[in-house]
XYZ file of C-alpha atoms in Angstrom:
390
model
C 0.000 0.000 0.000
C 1.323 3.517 -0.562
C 0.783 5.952 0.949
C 1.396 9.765 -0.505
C 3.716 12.444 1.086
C 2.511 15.268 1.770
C 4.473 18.860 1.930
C 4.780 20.012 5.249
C 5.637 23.562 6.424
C 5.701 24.517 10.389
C 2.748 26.017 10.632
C -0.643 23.902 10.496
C -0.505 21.484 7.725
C -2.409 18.297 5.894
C -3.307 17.074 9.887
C -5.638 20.351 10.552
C -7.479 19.205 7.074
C -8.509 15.866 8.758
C -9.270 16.741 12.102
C -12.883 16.697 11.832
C -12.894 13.466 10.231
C -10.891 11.713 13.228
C -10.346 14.086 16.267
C -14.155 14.229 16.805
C -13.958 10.992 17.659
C -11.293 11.454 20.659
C -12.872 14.107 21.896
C -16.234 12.338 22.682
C -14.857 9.927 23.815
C -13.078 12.229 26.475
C -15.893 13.845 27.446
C -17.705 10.725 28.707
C -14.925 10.168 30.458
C -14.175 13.979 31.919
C -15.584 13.307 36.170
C -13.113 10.593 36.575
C -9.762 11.605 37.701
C -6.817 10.308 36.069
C -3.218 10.763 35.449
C -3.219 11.300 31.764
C -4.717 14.819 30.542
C -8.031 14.751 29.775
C -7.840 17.041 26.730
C -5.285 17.053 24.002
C -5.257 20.075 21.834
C -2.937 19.468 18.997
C -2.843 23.113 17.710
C -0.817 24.031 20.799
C 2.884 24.538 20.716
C 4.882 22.993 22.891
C 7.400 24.390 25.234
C 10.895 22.695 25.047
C 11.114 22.474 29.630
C 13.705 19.731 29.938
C 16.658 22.059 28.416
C 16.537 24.484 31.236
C 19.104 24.882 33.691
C 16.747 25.123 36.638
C 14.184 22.394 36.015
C 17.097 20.132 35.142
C 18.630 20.480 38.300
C 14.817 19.768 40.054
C 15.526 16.169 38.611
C 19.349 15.372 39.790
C 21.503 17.234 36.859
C 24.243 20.102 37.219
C 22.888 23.646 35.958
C 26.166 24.600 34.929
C 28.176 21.623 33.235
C 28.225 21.210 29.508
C 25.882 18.449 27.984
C 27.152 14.694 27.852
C 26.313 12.558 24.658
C 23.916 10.639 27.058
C 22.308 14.093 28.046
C 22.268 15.671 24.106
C 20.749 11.672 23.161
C 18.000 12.158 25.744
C 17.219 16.054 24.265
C 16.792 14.743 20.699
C 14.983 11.646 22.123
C 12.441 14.565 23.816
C 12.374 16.469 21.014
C 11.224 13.802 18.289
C 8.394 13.146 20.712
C 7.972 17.236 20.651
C 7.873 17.535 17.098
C 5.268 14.693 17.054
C 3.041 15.966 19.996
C 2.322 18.916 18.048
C 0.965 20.243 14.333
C 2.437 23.636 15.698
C 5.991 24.859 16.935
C 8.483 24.039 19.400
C 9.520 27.171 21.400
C 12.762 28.200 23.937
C 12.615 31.129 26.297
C 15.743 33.422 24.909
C 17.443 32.506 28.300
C 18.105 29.171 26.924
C 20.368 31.376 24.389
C 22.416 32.196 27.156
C 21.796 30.290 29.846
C 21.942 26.076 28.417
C 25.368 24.699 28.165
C 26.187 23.727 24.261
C 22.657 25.187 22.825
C 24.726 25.429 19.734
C 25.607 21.853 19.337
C 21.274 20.675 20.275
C 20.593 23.863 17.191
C 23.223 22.144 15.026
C 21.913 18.847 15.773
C 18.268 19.530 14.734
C 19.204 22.246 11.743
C 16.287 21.230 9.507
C 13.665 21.784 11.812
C 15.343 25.550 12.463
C 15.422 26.042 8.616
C 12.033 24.939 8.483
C 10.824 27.153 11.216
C 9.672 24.927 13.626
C 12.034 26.175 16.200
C 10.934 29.682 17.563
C 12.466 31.773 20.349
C 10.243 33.736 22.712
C 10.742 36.736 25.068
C 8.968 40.201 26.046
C 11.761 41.963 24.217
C 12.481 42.016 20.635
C 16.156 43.170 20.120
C 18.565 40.959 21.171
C 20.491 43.905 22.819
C 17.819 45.154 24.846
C 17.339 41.649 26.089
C 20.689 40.852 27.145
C 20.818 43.910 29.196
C 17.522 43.717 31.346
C 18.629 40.115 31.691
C 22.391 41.163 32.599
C 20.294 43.450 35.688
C 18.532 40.219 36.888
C 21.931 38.596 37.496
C 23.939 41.533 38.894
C 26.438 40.172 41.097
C 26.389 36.910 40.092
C 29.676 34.952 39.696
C 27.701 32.909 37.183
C 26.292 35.684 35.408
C 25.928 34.152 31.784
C 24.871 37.768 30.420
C 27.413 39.284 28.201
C 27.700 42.423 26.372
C 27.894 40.867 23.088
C 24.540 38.730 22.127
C 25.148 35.540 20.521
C 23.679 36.112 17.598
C 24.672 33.361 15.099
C 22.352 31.252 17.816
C 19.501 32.649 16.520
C 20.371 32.447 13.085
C 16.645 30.617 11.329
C 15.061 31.045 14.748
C 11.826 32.946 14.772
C 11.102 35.240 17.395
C 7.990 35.308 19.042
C 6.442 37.890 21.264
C 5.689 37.060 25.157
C 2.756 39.268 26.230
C 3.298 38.571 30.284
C 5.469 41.296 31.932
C 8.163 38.808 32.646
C 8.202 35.497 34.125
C 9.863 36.833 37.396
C 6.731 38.986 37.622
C 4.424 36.012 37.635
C 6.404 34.058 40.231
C 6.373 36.978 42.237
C 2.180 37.061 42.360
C 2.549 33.215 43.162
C 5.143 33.718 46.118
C 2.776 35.043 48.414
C -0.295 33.225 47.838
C 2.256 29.745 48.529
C 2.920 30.970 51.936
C -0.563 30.930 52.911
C -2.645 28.154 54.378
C -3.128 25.725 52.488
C 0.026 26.492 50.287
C 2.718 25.139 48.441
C 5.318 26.629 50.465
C 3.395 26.359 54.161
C 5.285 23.163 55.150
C 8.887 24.897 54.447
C 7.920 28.162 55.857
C 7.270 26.159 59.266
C 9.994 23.858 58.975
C 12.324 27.442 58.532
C 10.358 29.351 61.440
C 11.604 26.282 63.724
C 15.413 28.196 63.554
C 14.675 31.470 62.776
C 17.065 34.248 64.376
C 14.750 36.437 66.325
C 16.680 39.295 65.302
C 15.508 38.808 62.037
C 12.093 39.694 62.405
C 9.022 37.321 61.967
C 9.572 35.048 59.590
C 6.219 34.932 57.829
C 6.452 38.393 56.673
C 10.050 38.194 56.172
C 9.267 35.788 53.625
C 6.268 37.476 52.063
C 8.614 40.258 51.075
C 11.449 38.197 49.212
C 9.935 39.159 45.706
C 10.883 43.090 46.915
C 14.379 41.909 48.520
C 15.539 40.465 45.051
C 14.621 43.915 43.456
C 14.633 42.870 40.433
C 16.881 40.051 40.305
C 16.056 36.886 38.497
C 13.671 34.712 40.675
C 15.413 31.527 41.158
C 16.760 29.576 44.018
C 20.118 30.545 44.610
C 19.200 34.311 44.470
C 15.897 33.732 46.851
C 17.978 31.908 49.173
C 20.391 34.592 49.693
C 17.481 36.562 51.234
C 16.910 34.587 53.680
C 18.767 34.745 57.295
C 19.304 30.762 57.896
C 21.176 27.826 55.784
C 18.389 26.075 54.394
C 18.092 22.319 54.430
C 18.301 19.589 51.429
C 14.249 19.369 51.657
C 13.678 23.080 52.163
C 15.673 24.005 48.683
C 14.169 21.196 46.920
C 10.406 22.459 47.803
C 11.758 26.273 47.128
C 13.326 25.227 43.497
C 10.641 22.671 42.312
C 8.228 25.598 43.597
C 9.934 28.214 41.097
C 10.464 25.985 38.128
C 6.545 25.383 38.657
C 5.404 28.237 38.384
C 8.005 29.658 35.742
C 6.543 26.847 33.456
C 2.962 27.822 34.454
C 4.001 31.444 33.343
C 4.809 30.533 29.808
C 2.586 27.728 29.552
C -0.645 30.448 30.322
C 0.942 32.879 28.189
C 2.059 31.227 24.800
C -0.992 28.833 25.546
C 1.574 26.025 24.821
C 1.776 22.384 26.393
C 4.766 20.773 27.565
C 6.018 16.473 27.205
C 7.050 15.354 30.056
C 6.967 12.163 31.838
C 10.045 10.659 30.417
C 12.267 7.172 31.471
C 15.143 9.511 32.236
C 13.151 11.657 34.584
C 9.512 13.851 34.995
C 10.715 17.299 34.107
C 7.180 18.862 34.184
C 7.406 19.961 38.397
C 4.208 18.097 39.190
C 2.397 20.923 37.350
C -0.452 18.521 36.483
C -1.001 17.289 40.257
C -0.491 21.106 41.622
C -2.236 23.101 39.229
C -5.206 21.763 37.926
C -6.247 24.187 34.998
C -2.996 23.406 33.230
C -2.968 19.568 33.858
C -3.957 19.181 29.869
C -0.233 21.040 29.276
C 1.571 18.164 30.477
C 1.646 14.967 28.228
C 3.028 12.127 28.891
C 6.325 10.681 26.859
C 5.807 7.482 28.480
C 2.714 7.094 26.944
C 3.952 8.085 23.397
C 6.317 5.807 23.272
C 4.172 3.012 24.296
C 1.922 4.134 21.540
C 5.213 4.226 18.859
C 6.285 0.699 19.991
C 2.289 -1.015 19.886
C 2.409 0.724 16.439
C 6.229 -0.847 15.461
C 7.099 2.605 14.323
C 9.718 3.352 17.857
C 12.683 2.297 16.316
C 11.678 4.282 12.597
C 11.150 7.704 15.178
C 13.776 7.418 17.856
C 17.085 5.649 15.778
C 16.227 6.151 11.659
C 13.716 9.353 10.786
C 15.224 12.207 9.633
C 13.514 15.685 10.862
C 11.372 16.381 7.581
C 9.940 12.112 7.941
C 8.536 13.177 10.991
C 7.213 16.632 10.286
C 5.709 14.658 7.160
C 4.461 11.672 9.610
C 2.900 14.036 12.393
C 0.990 15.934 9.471
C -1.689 13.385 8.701
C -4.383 13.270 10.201
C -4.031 9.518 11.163
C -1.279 10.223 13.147
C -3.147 12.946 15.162
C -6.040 10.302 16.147
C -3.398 7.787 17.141
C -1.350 10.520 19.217
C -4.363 11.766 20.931
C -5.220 8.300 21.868
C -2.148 7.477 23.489
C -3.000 10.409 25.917
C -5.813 9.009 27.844
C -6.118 5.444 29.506
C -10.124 4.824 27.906
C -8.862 5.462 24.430
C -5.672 3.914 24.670
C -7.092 0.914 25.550
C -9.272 1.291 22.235
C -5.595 1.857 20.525
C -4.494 -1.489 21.516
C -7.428 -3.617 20.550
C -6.893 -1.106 16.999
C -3.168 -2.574 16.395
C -4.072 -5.654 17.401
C -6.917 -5.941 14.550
C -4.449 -4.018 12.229
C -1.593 -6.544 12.154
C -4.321 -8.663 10.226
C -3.594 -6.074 7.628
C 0.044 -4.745 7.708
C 2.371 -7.781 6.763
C 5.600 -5.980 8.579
C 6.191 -6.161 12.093
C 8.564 -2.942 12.599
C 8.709 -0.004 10.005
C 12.138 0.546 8.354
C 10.853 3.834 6.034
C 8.519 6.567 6.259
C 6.320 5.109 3.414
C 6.108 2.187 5.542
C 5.475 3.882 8.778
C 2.785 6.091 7.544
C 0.558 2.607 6.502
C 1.051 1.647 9.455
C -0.643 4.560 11.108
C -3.465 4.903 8.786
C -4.407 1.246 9.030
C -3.971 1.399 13.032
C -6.301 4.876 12.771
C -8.724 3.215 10.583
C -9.652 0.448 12.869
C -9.373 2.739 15.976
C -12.381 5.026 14.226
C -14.189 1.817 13.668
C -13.943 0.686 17.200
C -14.912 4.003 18.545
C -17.910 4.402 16.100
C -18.572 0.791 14.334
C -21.744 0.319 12.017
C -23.995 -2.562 11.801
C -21.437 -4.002 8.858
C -17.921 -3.545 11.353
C -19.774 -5.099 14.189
C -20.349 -8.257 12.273
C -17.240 -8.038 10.633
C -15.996 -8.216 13.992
């Protein structure tokens, strides 16, 4: 059987043309399903963009790795593994805050590595400043003092050669923690069981610690709000548990400032580690950001198509793969535990009709998907003729 290629550009492509023939059919199916609670998203909007989280500095560290050392092959092998899932989760782009310009050891080497989806302009950068000058000195203010300042006069501009920039319309992200901060402190909180585990040691000279807290967005004046910099405002060595619950606290809520504002989803759940900050279990309103990797690549393997995506597909194969509409019904099955069960009773009545067991080529990989789709629409909505086929 073969199956035509279809041009693909980054923005919304031959997928968007389908959706009403397949998505439909998901979304149903999730609504029947919306008062139980579970621990895939619910919803799965395919026209979002997705955020590219597990390259920061400060999330990464969250999950056990150094901020500040440059990238092993395992750690560069585990970005492009995220990012093929990315491009996939998506019929939209893949965006990086600028910081990741500046602040993610051997960006230059990842952008090298995935060159035809920045030609392409999938890749777009995003900040609340246009000029790269302008940026790189309000940023170069938010790490005054820093030994590790990684602001310098000269912006790197051949990194954003083929990037496109787009526009944050949020003040700034430290703005947006800052609102958080205080409400966190309160009962009921995310921060209430550090604040009293703190107050247990707290110099009475210092003041009461409650309100000494509630000002530490005015004490950084300005500075960047992350760990090491909030820490510094406060009068007593904190403890292992106590910086953990401060920095997973601030990577939260820095990705639920850019997921609100670029209205952009995030994959997460990965072998190597979470990377989303248990934003789904904290934040309820943006648990249909966070989708699972886990759960994609269970999908990819069911399908036979893992080894084509992860180890053989070149960056246009999968732009051209994610752009039917086929693949969007099988991706936004893999998302929710009602229809993924309907997913694996689908493969299981396609292999009746696909004579390989693993694709080796995109022609082969894209049967695959439409035959797996087909039978997943029929077992969603069969007729009188598929149930006695059946």
């Amino acid at each position: 059987m073969n199956v035509p290629q279809q041009d693909v550009s980054a923005r919304r492509d031959g997928y968007v043309a389908g959706r009403d023939l397949h998505l439909h059919v998901a979304g149903q199916q999730l609504s029947l399903y919306s008062e139980e609670r579970f621990a895939t998203p619910l919803t799965y909007d395919r026209a979002r963009p997705i955020f590219v989280q597990y390259l920061n500095p400060e999330i990464r560290s969250c999950y056990g790795r150094s901020e500040t050392t440059r990238f092993t092959e395992a750690d560069l092998a585990q970005a492009l593994h995220a990012t093929r899932l990315a491009v996939l989760a998506t019929d939209e782009e893949l965006i990086l805050p600028a910081s990741y310009l500046f602040e993610v050891p051997d960006l230059s080497v990842f952008l090298t590595r995935i060159r035809s989806l920045v030609v392409r302009g999938v890749i777009h950068y995003s900040s609340h400043i246009a000029q790269l000058d302008s940026y790189v000195e309000h940023k170069a203010v938010e790490y005054r003092g820093d030994t590790r300042n990684p602001y310098e006069l000269t912006p790197h501009r051949r990194l954003t050669d083929g990037l496109v920039w787009r526009p944050r319309y949020a003040q700034n992200t430290a703005t947006d923690i800052g609102q958080s901060w205080g409400t966190a402190l309160q009962t009921g909180g995310d921060l209430v069981t550090m604040l009293t585990s703190i107050a247990r040691r707290w110099p009475t000279k210092a003041g009461d610690v409650e309100t000494r807290l509630h000002e530490v967005p005015e004490r950084l004046d300005g500075q960047a709000f992350i760990g090491r910099f909030v820490r510094a405002t406060v009068p007593v060595t904190l403890g292992a548990e106590e910086r953990a619950r401060i920095d997973m606290f601030l990577s939260r809520e820095y990705l639920a400032s850019y997921l609100r504002d670029l209205d952009a989803a995030i994959v997460a759940d990965f072998d190597f580690g979470d990377f989303s900050c248990g934003i789904r279990q904290m934040r309820a309103a943006l648990a249909d950001r966070v989708l699972s990797a886990r759960s994609f690549d269970l999908g990819l393997r069911w399908l036979g198509i893992y080894d084509f995506v992860h180890r053989t597909a070149h960056w246009p194969e999968l732009l051209s793969l994610r752009s039917t509409p086929e693949f969007g019904t099988v991706a936004t099955a893999t998302q929710h535990p009602v229809l993924r069960a309907r997913l694996r009773e689908a493969v299981i009545r396609g292999r009746k009709s696909v004579r390989f067991q693993n694709a080796a080529t995109i022609q082969q990989a894209l049967t695959v998907v439409a035959v797996v789709a087909n039978k997943l629409d029929v077992t969603l909505n069969p007729t009188d003729s598929d149930r006695r086929a059946r």
